[in-house]
Short mmCIF file of C-alpha atoms in Angstrom, two decimals:
data_model
loop_
_atom_site.label_atom_id
_atom_site.label_comp_id
_atom_site.label_asym_id
_atom_site.label_seq_id
_atom_site.Cartn_x
_atom_site.Cartn_y
_atom_site.Cartn_z
CA MET A 21 28.40 1.00 -26.89
CA ALA A 22 30.41 4.04 -25.98
CA LYS A 23 28.39 6.57 -27.92
CA ASN A 24 25.88 4.92 -30.19
CA PHE A 25 24.10 2.82 -27.62
CA LYS A 26 21.36 0.43 -28.66
CA ILE A 27 18.13 1.13 -26.85
CA GLY A 28 16.65 -2.32 -27.45
CA GLU A 29 19.75 -3.97 -26.10
CA MET A 30 19.66 -1.74 -23.02
CA PHE A 31 16.06 -2.67 -22.28
CA LYS A 32 16.94 -6.35 -22.49
CA SER A 33 19.99 -5.83 -20.33
CA GLY A 34 18.22 -3.80 -17.65
CA ILE A 35 15.14 -5.98 -17.40
CA ILE A 36 16.57 -9.46 -17.93
CA THR A 37 20.24 -10.19 -18.49
CA ASN A 38 21.56 -7.54 -16.08
CA ASN A 39 18.49 -7.15 -13.89
CA PRO A 40 19.70 -5.23 -10.83
CA VAL A 41 17.86 -7.42 -8.33
CA LEU A 42 17.64 -10.83 -9.98
CA MET A 43 21.06 -10.88 -11.67
CA GLN A 44 23.25 -8.43 -9.78
CA THR A 45 21.57 -8.95 -6.38
CA LEU A 46 21.66 -5.21 -5.67
CA GLY A 47 19.14 -3.30 -3.58
CA ILE A 48 18.03 -6.35 -1.61
CA CYS A 49 16.97 -4.39 1.48
CA PRO A 50 14.15 -2.37 -0.15
CA THR A 51 13.32 -5.39 -2.30
CA LEU A 52 12.59 -7.60 0.69
CA ALA A 53 11.03 -4.83 2.74
CA THR A 54 8.46 -3.53 0.27
CA THR A 55 7.41 -6.67 -1.58
CA SER A 56 4.95 -7.95 0.99
CA SER A 57 2.24 -6.40 -1.19
CA VAL A 58 2.11 -5.68 -4.92
CA GLU A 59 0.97 -2.09 -4.40
CA ASN A 60 3.95 -1.27 -2.19
CA GLY A 61 6.35 -3.08 -4.49
CA LEU A 62 5.16 -1.10 -7.51
CA GLY A 63 5.21 2.18 -5.57
CA MET A 64 8.76 1.53 -4.44
CA GLY A 65 9.85 0.45 -7.93
CA VAL A 66 8.43 3.51 -9.64
CA SER A 67 9.76 5.94 -7.00
CA ALA A 68 13.23 4.41 -7.23
CA MET A 69 13.03 4.55 -11.04
CA VAL A 70 12.21 8.27 -11.02
CA VAL A 71 15.10 8.97 -8.66
CA LEU A 72 17.40 6.78 -10.73
CA ILE A 73 16.57 8.53 -14.01
CA ALA A 74 16.87 12.01 -12.47
CA SER A 75 20.13 11.30 -10.66
CA ASN A 76 21.63 9.55 -13.69
CA VAL A 77 20.86 12.55 -15.90
CA VAL A 78 22.20 15.14 -13.44
CA ILE A 79 25.31 13.15 -12.60
CA SER A 80 26.00 12.61 -16.28
CA LEU A 81 25.61 16.36 -16.89
CA LEU A 82 28.05 17.12 -14.07
CA ARG A 83 30.49 14.29 -14.82
CA LYS A 84 33.22 16.67 -15.99
CA VAL A 85 32.69 19.11 -13.11
CA ILE A 86 32.76 16.69 -10.18
CA PRO A 87 36.35 15.88 -9.12
CA LYS A 88 37.07 12.18 -8.71
CA LYS A 89 38.02 12.50 -5.04
CA ILE A 90 34.65 13.77 -3.87
CA ARG A 91 32.45 12.03 -6.42
CA ILE A 92 30.73 9.70 -3.96
CA ALA A 93 29.84 12.58 -1.62
CA ALA A 94 28.56 14.61 -4.57
CA TYR A 95 26.47 11.68 -5.87
CA ILE A 96 24.93 11.07 -2.48
CA VAL A 97 23.98 14.75 -2.11
CA ILE A 98 22.35 14.76 -5.55
CA ILE A 99 20.53 11.46 -4.95
CA ALA A 100 19.40 12.56 -1.48
CA GLY A 101 18.10 15.80 -3.00
CA PHE A 102 15.92 13.94 -5.49
CA VAL A 103 14.70 11.48 -2.88
CA THR A 104 13.66 14.29 -0.54
CA MET A 105 11.87 15.94 -3.43
CA ILE A 106 9.95 12.74 -4.21
CA ASP A 107 9.18 12.31 -0.52
CA LEU A 108 7.73 15.83 -0.24
CA ILE A 109 5.74 15.49 -3.47
CA LEU A 110 4.32 12.12 -2.43
CA LYS A 111 3.38 13.53 0.98
CA ALA A 112 1.59 16.45 -0.65
CA TYR A 113 -0.14 14.71 -3.55
CA GLY A 114 -0.15 10.98 -2.78
CA PRO A 115 -0.53 10.73 0.98
CA SER A 116 -1.83 7.16 1.02
CA LEU A 117 1.10 5.79 -0.99
CA SER A 118 3.50 7.91 1.02
CA LYS A 119 2.08 6.42 4.18
CA SER A 120 2.29 2.80 3.08
CA LEU A 121 5.87 3.16 1.84
CA GLY A 122 6.81 5.16 4.93
CA LEU A 123 10.46 4.92 5.81
CA PHE A 124 11.44 3.21 2.57
CA ILE A 125 11.21 6.35 0.47
CA PRO A 126 13.98 8.16 2.40
CA LEU A 127 15.93 4.90 2.28
CA ILE A 128 16.13 5.13 -1.54
CA VAL A 129 19.12 7.38 -0.81
CA VAL A 130 21.16 4.38 0.23
CA ASN A 131 19.77 2.07 -2.45
CA CYS A 132 22.96 0.68 -3.94
CA ILE A 133 21.42 0.33 -7.41
CA ILE A 134 21.22 4.11 -7.73
CA LEU A 135 24.73 4.80 -6.45
CA GLY A 136 25.97 1.82 -8.44
CA ARG A 137 24.56 3.12 -11.73
CA ALA A 138 25.89 6.61 -10.98
CA GLU A 139 29.37 5.21 -10.41
CA ALA A 140 29.40 2.56 -13.12
CA PHE A 141 27.44 4.28 -15.86
CA ALA A 142 26.30 7.88 -15.53
CA SER A 143 29.71 9.21 -14.48
CA LYS A 144 31.19 8.00 -17.77
CA ARG A 145 28.43 8.25 -20.39
CA THR A 146 26.40 10.86 -22.21
CA VAL A 147 23.18 12.31 -20.83
CA GLY A 148 20.98 10.41 -23.29
CA ALA A 149 22.59 7.07 -22.55
CA SER A 150 22.38 7.73 -18.82
CA PHE A 151 18.69 8.57 -19.13
CA PHE A 152 17.98 5.26 -20.83
CA ASP A 153 20.20 3.42 -18.39
CA GLY A 154 18.14 4.87 -15.54
CA LEU A 155 14.91 3.98 -17.31
CA THR A 156 15.88 0.40 -18.14
CA MET A 157 17.51 -0.35 -14.79
CA GLY A 158 14.55 1.23 -13.03
CA LEU A 159 12.15 -0.89 -15.07
CA GLY A 160 14.23 -3.95 -14.22
CA PHE A 161 14.03 -3.09 -10.53
CA THR A 162 10.27 -2.50 -10.75
CA PHE A 163 9.81 -5.74 -12.72
CA ALA A 164 11.74 -7.76 -10.13
CA LEU A 165 9.78 -6.18 -7.27
CA PHE A 166 6.52 -6.87 -9.09
CA ILE A 167 7.30 -10.58 -9.56
CA ILE A 168 8.48 -11.07 -5.99
CA ALA A 169 5.57 -9.07 -4.57
CA THR A 170 3.06 -11.01 -6.68
CA VAL A 171 4.32 -14.36 -5.38
CA ARG A 172 4.52 -13.10 -1.81
CA GLU A 173 1.13 -11.41 -1.76
CA ILE A 174 -0.66 -14.38 -3.35
CA PHE A 175 0.89 -17.02 -1.11
CA GLY A 176 1.50 -14.87 1.96
CA ALA A 177 -1.84 -13.08 2.15
CA GLY A 178 -4.01 -14.84 -0.45
CA THR A 179 -4.64 -11.57 -2.30
CA PHE A 180 -3.47 -9.75 -5.41
CA LEU A 181 -3.48 -5.94 -5.28
CA GLY A 182 -5.78 -6.32 -2.28
CA HIS A 183 -8.33 -8.54 -4.07
CA GLU A 184 -8.88 -12.03 -2.78
CA VAL A 185 -7.53 -14.69 -5.15
CA PHE A 186 -8.56 -17.90 -3.47
CA GLY A 187 -11.72 -18.67 -1.55
CA SER A 188 -11.89 -18.09 2.18
CA ALA A 189 -10.84 -21.74 2.70
CA PHE A 190 -7.29 -20.81 1.66
CA GLN A 191 -4.98 -20.50 4.64
CA PRO A 192 -2.24 -18.03 3.70
CA ALA A 193 1.31 -18.95 4.68
CA SER A 194 2.08 -15.75 6.53
CA ILE A 195 5.80 -16.56 6.72
CA ILE A 196 6.00 -15.73 3.00
CA GLY A 197 4.95 -12.18 3.86
CA MET A 198 7.67 -11.85 6.48
CA ALA A 199 11.40 -11.31 5.94
CA PRO A 200 12.47 -14.99 5.90
CA GLY A 201 9.80 -15.73 3.31
CA GLY A 202 11.10 -12.80 1.27
CA PHE A 203 14.55 -14.37 1.15
CA LEU A 204 13.06 -17.76 0.23
CA VAL A 205 10.96 -16.32 -2.60
CA LEU A 206 13.85 -14.21 -3.89
CA GLY A 207 16.17 -17.24 -3.84
CA ILE A 208 13.70 -19.45 -5.68
CA ILE A 209 12.98 -16.79 -8.33
CA VAL A 210 16.72 -16.18 -8.91
CA ALA A 211 17.26 -19.95 -9.21
CA VAL A 212 14.43 -20.34 -11.72
CA ILE A 213 15.75 -17.49 -13.85
CA GLN A 214 19.27 -18.92 -13.77
CA LEU A 215 17.86 -22.26 -14.88
CA ILE A 216 15.99 -20.67 -17.79
CA GLN A 217 19.10 -18.73 -18.82
CA ARG A 218 21.23 -21.88 -18.73
CA LYS A 219 18.70 -23.88 -20.73
CA LYS A 220 18.64 -21.11 -23.34
CA LYS A 221 22.41 -21.07 -23.52
CA GLU A 222 22.61 -24.83 -23.86
CA LYS A 223 20.03 -24.78 -26.64
CA LYS A 224 21.97 -22.09 -28.45
CA GLU A 225 25.19 -24.04 -28.19
CA GLY A 226 23.44 -27.21 -29.26
CA ASN A 227 22.12 -25.51 -32.39
CA ALA A 228 25.45 -24.02 -33.35
CA MET B 24 61.35 22.10 -0.55
CA SER B 25 59.56 19.58 -2.63
CA GLN B 26 57.67 18.66 0.51
CA ALA B 27 56.47 22.24 0.88
CA VAL B 28 55.32 22.40 -2.71
CA LYS B 29 53.49 19.16 -2.35
CA THR B 30 51.68 20.33 0.79
CA LYS B 31 50.68 23.56 -0.86
CA LYS B 32 49.27 21.75 -3.85
CA LYS B 33 47.33 19.41 -1.62
CA ASN B 34 45.89 22.33 0.36
CA ASP B 35 44.80 24.00 -2.80
CA SER B 36 43.00 20.97 -4.01
CA ILE B 37 41.25 20.41 -0.68
CA ALA B 38 39.95 23.98 -0.79
CA LYS B 39 38.87 23.46 -4.37
CA LEU B 40 37.14 20.18 -3.56
CA GLY B 41 35.42 21.84 -0.62
CA ILE B 42 34.17 24.68 -2.76
CA ILE B 43 32.86 22.37 -5.49
CA LEU B 44 31.09 20.20 -2.96
CA PHE B 45 29.72 23.30 -1.30
CA ILE B 46 28.34 24.59 -4.60
CA ILE B 47 26.65 21.26 -5.34
CA THR B 48 25.18 21.09 -1.84
CA PHE B 49 24.08 24.70 -2.07
CA CYS B 50 22.26 24.12 -5.37
CA VAL B 51 20.54 21.00 -4.02
CA ALA B 52 19.48 22.89 -0.89
CA LEU B 53 18.15 25.74 -3.03
CA VAL B 54 16.05 23.39 -5.14
CA LEU B 55 14.77 21.56 -2.06
CA GLY B 56 13.85 24.84 -0.40
CA PHE B 57 11.86 25.69 -3.49
CA VAL B 58 10.07 22.30 -3.58
CA ASN B 59 9.38 22.59 0.14
CA SER B 60 7.81 26.02 -0.27
CA ILE B 61 5.48 24.64 -2.97
CA THR B 62 4.45 21.49 -1.13
CA LYS B 63 4.37 22.86 2.45
CA ASP B 64 0.79 24.11 2.39
CA GLN B 65 -0.46 21.04 0.58
CA ILE B 66 1.21 18.73 3.15
CA ALA B 67 -0.29 20.71 6.05
CA TYR B 68 -3.66 20.60 4.30
CA GLN B 69 -3.39 16.81 3.87
CA ALA B 70 -2.50 16.39 7.54
CA GLN B 71 -5.50 18.50 8.64
CA LEU B 72 -7.75 16.69 6.16
CA GLU B 73 -6.66 13.40 7.65
CA ILE B 74 -7.54 14.57 11.17
CA ASP B 75 -10.91 15.89 9.99
CA ASN B 76 -11.66 12.64 8.15
CA ALA B 77 -10.71 10.56 11.17
CA ILE B 78 -13.01 12.60 13.43
CA ALA B 79 -15.81 12.40 10.88
CA SER B 80 -15.44 8.64 10.68
CA ILE B 81 -15.50 8.28 14.47
CA TYR B 82 -18.54 10.58 14.83
CA PRO B 83 -20.41 10.25 11.52
CA ASP B 84 -23.36 12.32 12.79
CA SER B 85 -21.31 15.23 14.11
CA THR B 86 -21.88 18.56 12.43
CA GLU B 87 -19.27 20.63 14.21
CA THR B 88 -15.89 20.05 15.79
CA THR B 89 -13.95 22.43 18.00
CA GLU B 90 -10.32 22.16 18.88
CA LEU B 91 -9.78 22.28 22.63
CA ALA B 92 -6.66 23.18 24.58
CA VAL B 93 -4.48 20.23 25.58
CA PRO B 94 -4.13 20.21 29.40
CA ALA B 95 -0.83 21.79 30.45
CA ASP B 96 0.51 18.80 32.39
CA VAL B 97 0.18 16.46 29.40
CA ASP B 98 3.22 15.81 27.23
CA LYS B 99 2.54 17.56 23.92
CA LYS B 100 4.59 14.89 22.15
CA ARG B 101 2.18 12.21 23.27
CA ILE B 102 -1.10 14.10 22.91
CA SER B 103 -0.89 16.62 20.09
CA SER B 104 -4.48 17.87 19.95
CA VAL B 105 -7.93 17.35 21.41
CA TYR B 106 -11.22 17.96 19.62
CA ALA B 107 -14.83 17.99 20.78
CA ALA B 108 -17.48 16.81 18.36
CA TYR B 109 -21.01 18.27 18.51
CA GLY B 110 -24.19 16.95 16.96
CA ALA B 111 -26.85 18.82 14.97
CA ASP B 112 -28.67 20.24 18.01
CA GLY B 113 -25.44 21.31 19.70
CA GLU B 114 -25.13 18.43 22.15
CA LEU B 115 -21.66 17.08 22.94
CA MET B 116 -21.18 13.74 21.17
CA GLY B 117 -17.70 13.01 22.44
CA PHE B 118 -14.03 13.81 22.20
CA ALA B 119 -11.38 12.94 19.65
CA VAL B 120 -7.87 12.83 21.02
CA ALA B 121 -4.81 12.73 18.75
CA SER B 122 -2.49 10.42 20.62
CA SER B 123 1.01 9.39 19.55
CA PRO B 124 2.36 6.58 21.74
CA ASN B 125 5.86 5.20 21.25
CA GLY B 126 5.75 2.07 19.14
CA PHE B 127 8.46 -0.30 18.02
CA GLY B 128 10.27 2.12 15.74
CA GLY B 129 8.93 5.55 16.65
CA ALA B 130 5.56 7.12 17.31
CA ILE B 131 2.27 5.61 16.13
CA ASP B 132 -0.31 8.31 15.39
CA LEU B 133 -3.80 7.54 16.62
CA MET B 134 -7.11 9.34 16.76
CA VAL B 135 -9.05 8.06 19.72
CA GLY B 136 -12.76 8.73 20.01
CA VAL B 137 -13.83 8.93 23.66
CA LEU B 138 -17.47 9.30 24.71
CA PRO B 139 -18.30 11.82 27.45
CA ASP B 140 -18.69 8.94 29.97
CA GLY B 141 -15.12 7.75 29.33
CA THR B 142 -15.94 4.80 27.08
CA VAL B 143 -13.80 4.33 23.97
CA LYS B 144 -15.99 4.96 20.93
CA SER B 145 -13.49 3.79 18.34
CA VAL B 146 -9.85 4.20 17.40
CA ARG B 147 -8.32 5.17 14.05
CA VAL B 148 -4.66 4.62 13.24
CA LEU B 149 -3.50 7.64 11.25
CA SER B 150 0.04 6.50 10.68
CA THR B 151 2.21 3.63 11.81
CA ASN B 152 5.39 5.46 10.70
CA SER B 153 8.22 3.02 11.27
CA GLU B 154 6.51 -0.09 12.60
CA THR B 155 7.68 -3.36 11.04
CA PRO B 156 5.77 -3.98 7.80
CA GLY B 157 3.61 -7.09 8.09
CA LEU B 158 3.87 -7.18 11.88
CA GLY B 159 3.57 -3.86 13.69
CA THR B 160 1.67 -2.30 10.80
CA ARG B 161 -1.09 -4.83 11.39
CA VAL B 162 -2.40 -2.65 14.24
CA THR B 163 -4.34 -0.87 11.50
CA GLU B 164 -6.33 -4.04 10.78
CA GLU B 165 -10.01 -4.08 11.58
CA ASP B 166 -9.76 -7.25 13.71
CA PHE B 167 -7.31 -5.59 16.05
CA ILE B 168 -8.38 -1.99 16.23
CA THR B 169 -12.11 -2.62 16.70
CA GLN B 170 -11.32 -4.50 19.92
CA PHE B 171 -11.12 -1.13 21.66
CA ASP B 172 -14.68 -0.13 20.76
CA GLY B 173 -16.94 0.17 23.78
CA ASN B 174 -14.20 -0.61 26.31
CA LYS B 175 -13.42 1.44 29.38
CA ALA B 176 -9.89 2.43 30.36
CA PRO B 177 -7.54 1.17 31.67
CA ILE B 178 -7.40 -1.40 28.91
CA ALA B 179 -4.94 -4.28 29.28
CA VAL B 180 -3.16 -6.29 26.60
CA ILE B 181 -3.27 -10.08 26.79
CA LYS B 182 -1.81 -12.85 24.65
CA ASN B 183 -3.09 -16.27 23.60
CA ALA B 184 -6.36 -16.04 25.47
CA GLN B 185 -9.90 -14.88 24.89
CA PRO B 186 -10.02 -11.21 25.96
CA GLY B 187 -12.51 -10.26 28.64
CA PRO B 188 -13.93 -6.77 29.33
CA SER B 189 -11.32 -3.99 29.13
CA GLU B 190 -8.88 -6.41 27.57
CA ILE B 191 -7.62 -6.63 24.02
CA ARG B 192 -5.71 -9.37 22.31
CA ALA B 193 -2.20 -8.53 21.05
CA ILE B 194 -1.23 -9.24 17.46
CA SER B 195 1.09 -12.24 17.52
CA GLY B 196 4.61 -11.11 16.71
CA ALA B 197 3.75 -7.49 17.35
CA THR B 198 3.30 -7.26 21.10
CA ILE B 199 5.22 -3.99 21.38
CA SER B 200 3.10 -2.26 18.75
CA SER B 201 -0.12 -3.68 20.24
CA THR B 202 0.87 -2.51 23.72
CA ALA B 203 1.85 0.90 22.36
CA VAL B 204 -1.56 1.44 20.78
CA THR B 205 -3.24 0.41 24.03
CA THR B 206 -1.05 2.81 26.04
CA GLY B 207 -2.00 5.57 23.60
CA VAL B 208 -5.71 4.78 23.98
CA ASN B 209 -5.51 4.70 27.78
CA LEU B 210 -3.72 8.05 27.86
CA ALA B 211 -6.27 9.52 25.45
CA VAL B 212 -9.11 8.45 27.74
CA GLU B 213 -7.37 10.10 30.69
CA VAL B 214 -6.89 13.33 28.79
CA ALA B 215 -10.49 13.26 27.58
CA ALA B 216 -11.64 12.99 31.22
CA GLN B 217 -9.58 16.07 32.13
CA VAL B 218 -10.92 17.99 29.16
CA ALA B 219 -14.49 16.91 29.90
CA ALA B 220 -14.21 18.55 33.31
CA GLN B 221 -13.30 21.83 31.59
CA VAL B 222 -16.12 21.67 29.04
CA ASN B 223 -18.85 21.05 31.57
#
């Protein structure tokens, strides 16, 4: 898909078959850190997606200008620029979200999904393709965060988006909300998705 | 000779790389400077709004607040500002002290309401900055932060026991953050006492 990329295919790849978190296990630090509540998970996902799209587009535009030797430094500067911009804008116009995400917004700079896509995709492809790559990978990241955060918030705190799900008799397992629980939930979700993928493959082979 | 040529070529390319990187960095800095100049006032406004809201929620009946001078011997990093809240007929309702004790991963920003007699009215957590999510950030929870209401300084932190007067119960797993908030409240009460002497 060098030039005529297929958008539908890219969506499927970014969200399911090549999902950055669930399939490539990239960006695990922000994934575990922000998924203790659905609101934070979504905020992180969307912020990272915006940075990813913007950095992909700019890096793709500059791909012939940036010499190979200093590409990583150049990418980091560009990514850090966008992250700082998002940070300032959130502080000015979305102070409550900015507060709950806190340190994790500046940490998008070192999110390996963004650098990974810059290196593996945007530095070699056209601007349009890079834009869609950023969009689909960002959606995949947000989707993964949403699923993990949903499981963790429901079982770890007994709420969904802050609303109580079970009655007051429910005793939340607070370990799910902490880091070890994050690893457990992530592991189980990855395992379930692998199982589904394998079943699908087997079915396909069986039919053929 | 070939060595010399090689070195020269390498030098050239390092200079070129440096210049390209400089141009990229310069452009990014330029754009960021621009974004900063747009958002600066709005961010300052949000910060002030937050302080005003916190004071209003501590003293719902107050009609006027005045910023007072922070005593000179107090570390400005720990106590950033002090306000006095006045009621409708001009009587002093109490003080609001912006206190920033050192938590687990940096400062925790508090607004501490102190009554003129030195009793803690209530405490608002403005920002937990870099406390551990799910542990240290729980100092914002109602169950914890309302423990300060009506207590007199010095307040002590205890664990695994029923707190008595001037005692608060630490959040399990977040003793450092709980202690930090308490330290901040105690310091705020001290400062309020100093300021009260000035006002009267």
